[in-house]
Structures are given as structure tokens and as C-alpha cells.
């Protein structure tokens, strides 16, 4: 492998050294999603994907003329 591909899904194989889980789980399947790694395998520290990458629409977002730029939406999302 020359490099890694940035994507939402994990690029490790279940049970390999990058995954960190033992071969005893070889009979179990993994759909390579972050939620599966967290909730089913309790192995999120070894997750090899990038679930928080912004989507392609992130590149086209821009402020509109009437938008309020006071940071309020950031404060709301932080639970303040």
C-alpha cells in the first residue's frame, strides 16, 4: 500500500495489526463504520477511518448577506 485513502469508513481489515483485535473475531463481520467499531467491538481507538470529514458541500458553503456572525450557533452546538 502506498498511502491511505481518506474516507468515512475504516480501511483496516478486521483482526489485522492495524485493527488491533485478535483473530478470534474472524467469524464476525465488520461493516467498517465508526458506530460499529464503537458499539459492537469497543475498538474505537483503533478505528482507521475519518468519520468527521466534512462532505463535498462544505466547499460550496459561504456566508449570506443577512447571516448573523456572532458565534451563537457554535455556542448552541457546544451546549452553552
CSV table of C-alpha atoms in Angstrom, one decimal:
chain,number,residue,atom,x,y,z
A,1,UNK,CA,0.0,0.0,0.0
A,2,UNK,CA,1.5,3.4,-1.0
A,3,UNK,CA,-0.8,5.6,1.1
A,4,UNK,CA,-4.0,5.9,2.9
A,5,UNK,CA,-7.3,6.9,1.4
A,6,UNK,CA,-9.3,9.5,3.4
A,7,UNK,CA,-12.9,8.3,3.8
A,8,UNK,CA,-15.6,7.8,6.4
A,9,UNK,CA,-15.1,4.0,6.6
A,10,UNK,CA,-12.2,2.2,8.3
A,11,UNK,CA,-9.5,0.9,6.0
A,12,UNK,CA,-8.2,-1.8,8.3
A,13,UNK,CA,-9.1,-5.4,8.0
A,14,UNK,CA,-10.9,-7.0,11.0
A,15,UNK,CA,-8.3,-8.8,13.0
A,16,UNK,CA,-5.1,-7.4,11.4
A,17,UNK,CA,-2.4,-5.5,13.3
A,18,UNK,CA,-3.9,-2.1,12.4
A,19,UNK,CA,-7.3,-3.1,13.7
A,20,UNK,CA,-5.8,-4.4,16.9
A,21,UNK,CA,-8.4,-7.1,17.5
A,22,UNK,CA,-7.5,-10.7,17.8
A,23,UNK,CA,-8.1,-13.4,15.1
A,24,UNK,CA,-10.8,-14.9,17.4
A,25,UNK,CA,-13.2,-12.4,15.8
A,26,UNK,CA,-12.6,-13.6,12.3
A,27,UNK,CA,-16.0,-15.2,12.1
A,28,UNK,CA,-17.6,-11.9,12.9
A,29,UNK,CA,-18.2,-9.4,10.1
A,30,UNK,CA,-17.4,-5.7,10.2
A,31,UNK,CA,-19.1,-3.1,8.1
A,32,UNK,CA,-16.2,-0.7,8.7
A,33,UNK,CA,-18.4,2.1,10.2
A,34,UNK,CA,-17.4,4.1,13.2
A,35,UNK,CA,-20.6,3.2,15.1
A,36,UNK,CA,-19.9,-0.5,14.7
A,37,UNK,CA,-16.3,-0.1,15.9
A,38,UNK,CA,-17.5,1.8,18.9
A,39,UNK,CA,-20.7,-0.1,19.9
A,40,UNK,CA,-20.1,-3.7,18.7
A,41,UNK,CA,-16.3,-4.1,19.0
A,42,UNK,CA,-15.4,-1.4,21.6
A,43,UNK,CA,-12.4,-0.7,19.5
A,44,UNK,CA,-12.8,2.9,18.5
A,45,UNK,CA,-9.2,3.8,19.4
A,46,UNK,CA,-8.1,1.7,16.5
A,47,UNK,CA,-10.7,3.0,14.0
A,48,UNK,CA,-8.8,3.8,10.8
A,49,UNK,CA,-11.4,5.9,9.1
A,50,UNK,CA,-12.3,9.6,9.2
A,51,UNK,CA,-15.9,9.9,10.3
A,52,UNK,CA,-15.8,13.6,10.9
A,53,UNK,CA,-14.7,14.7,7.4
A,54,UNK,CA,-16.9,17.4,6.0
A,55,UNK,CA,-18.9,16.5,3.0
A,56,UNK,CA,-18.4,17.8,-0.5
A,57,UNK,CA,-21.0,20.5,0.1
A,58,UNK,CA,-18.6,22.1,2.7
A,59,UNK,CA,-16.6,23.5,-0.1
A,60,UNK,CA,-19.5,25.4,-1.5
A,61,UNK,CA,-20.9,26.9,1.8
A,62,UNK,CA,-20.4,30.6,2.1
A,63,UNK,CA,-21.9,33.3,4.4
A,64,UNK,CA,-25.0,35.0,3.1
A,65,UNK,CA,-25.6,38.8,3.3
A,66,UNK,CA,-28.2,38.6,6.2
A,67,UNK,CA,-26.4,36.0,8.3
A,68,UNK,CA,-25.6,37.0,11.9
A,69,UNK,CA,-21.9,36.3,12.6
A,70,UNK,CA,-21.8,36.3,16.4
A,71,UNK,CA,-20.8,32.7,17.1
A,72,UNK,CA,-24.2,31.9,18.5
A,73,UNK,CA,-24.6,28.7,16.5
A,74,UNK,CA,-21.2,27.5,17.7
A,75,UNK,CA,-22.2,28.2,21.4
A,76,UNK,CA,-25.5,26.3,20.9
A,77,UNK,CA,-23.8,23.2,19.5
A,78,UNK,CA,-21.3,23.2,22.4
A,79,UNK,CA,-24.3,23.0,24.9
A,80,UNK,CA,-23.9,26.5,26.2
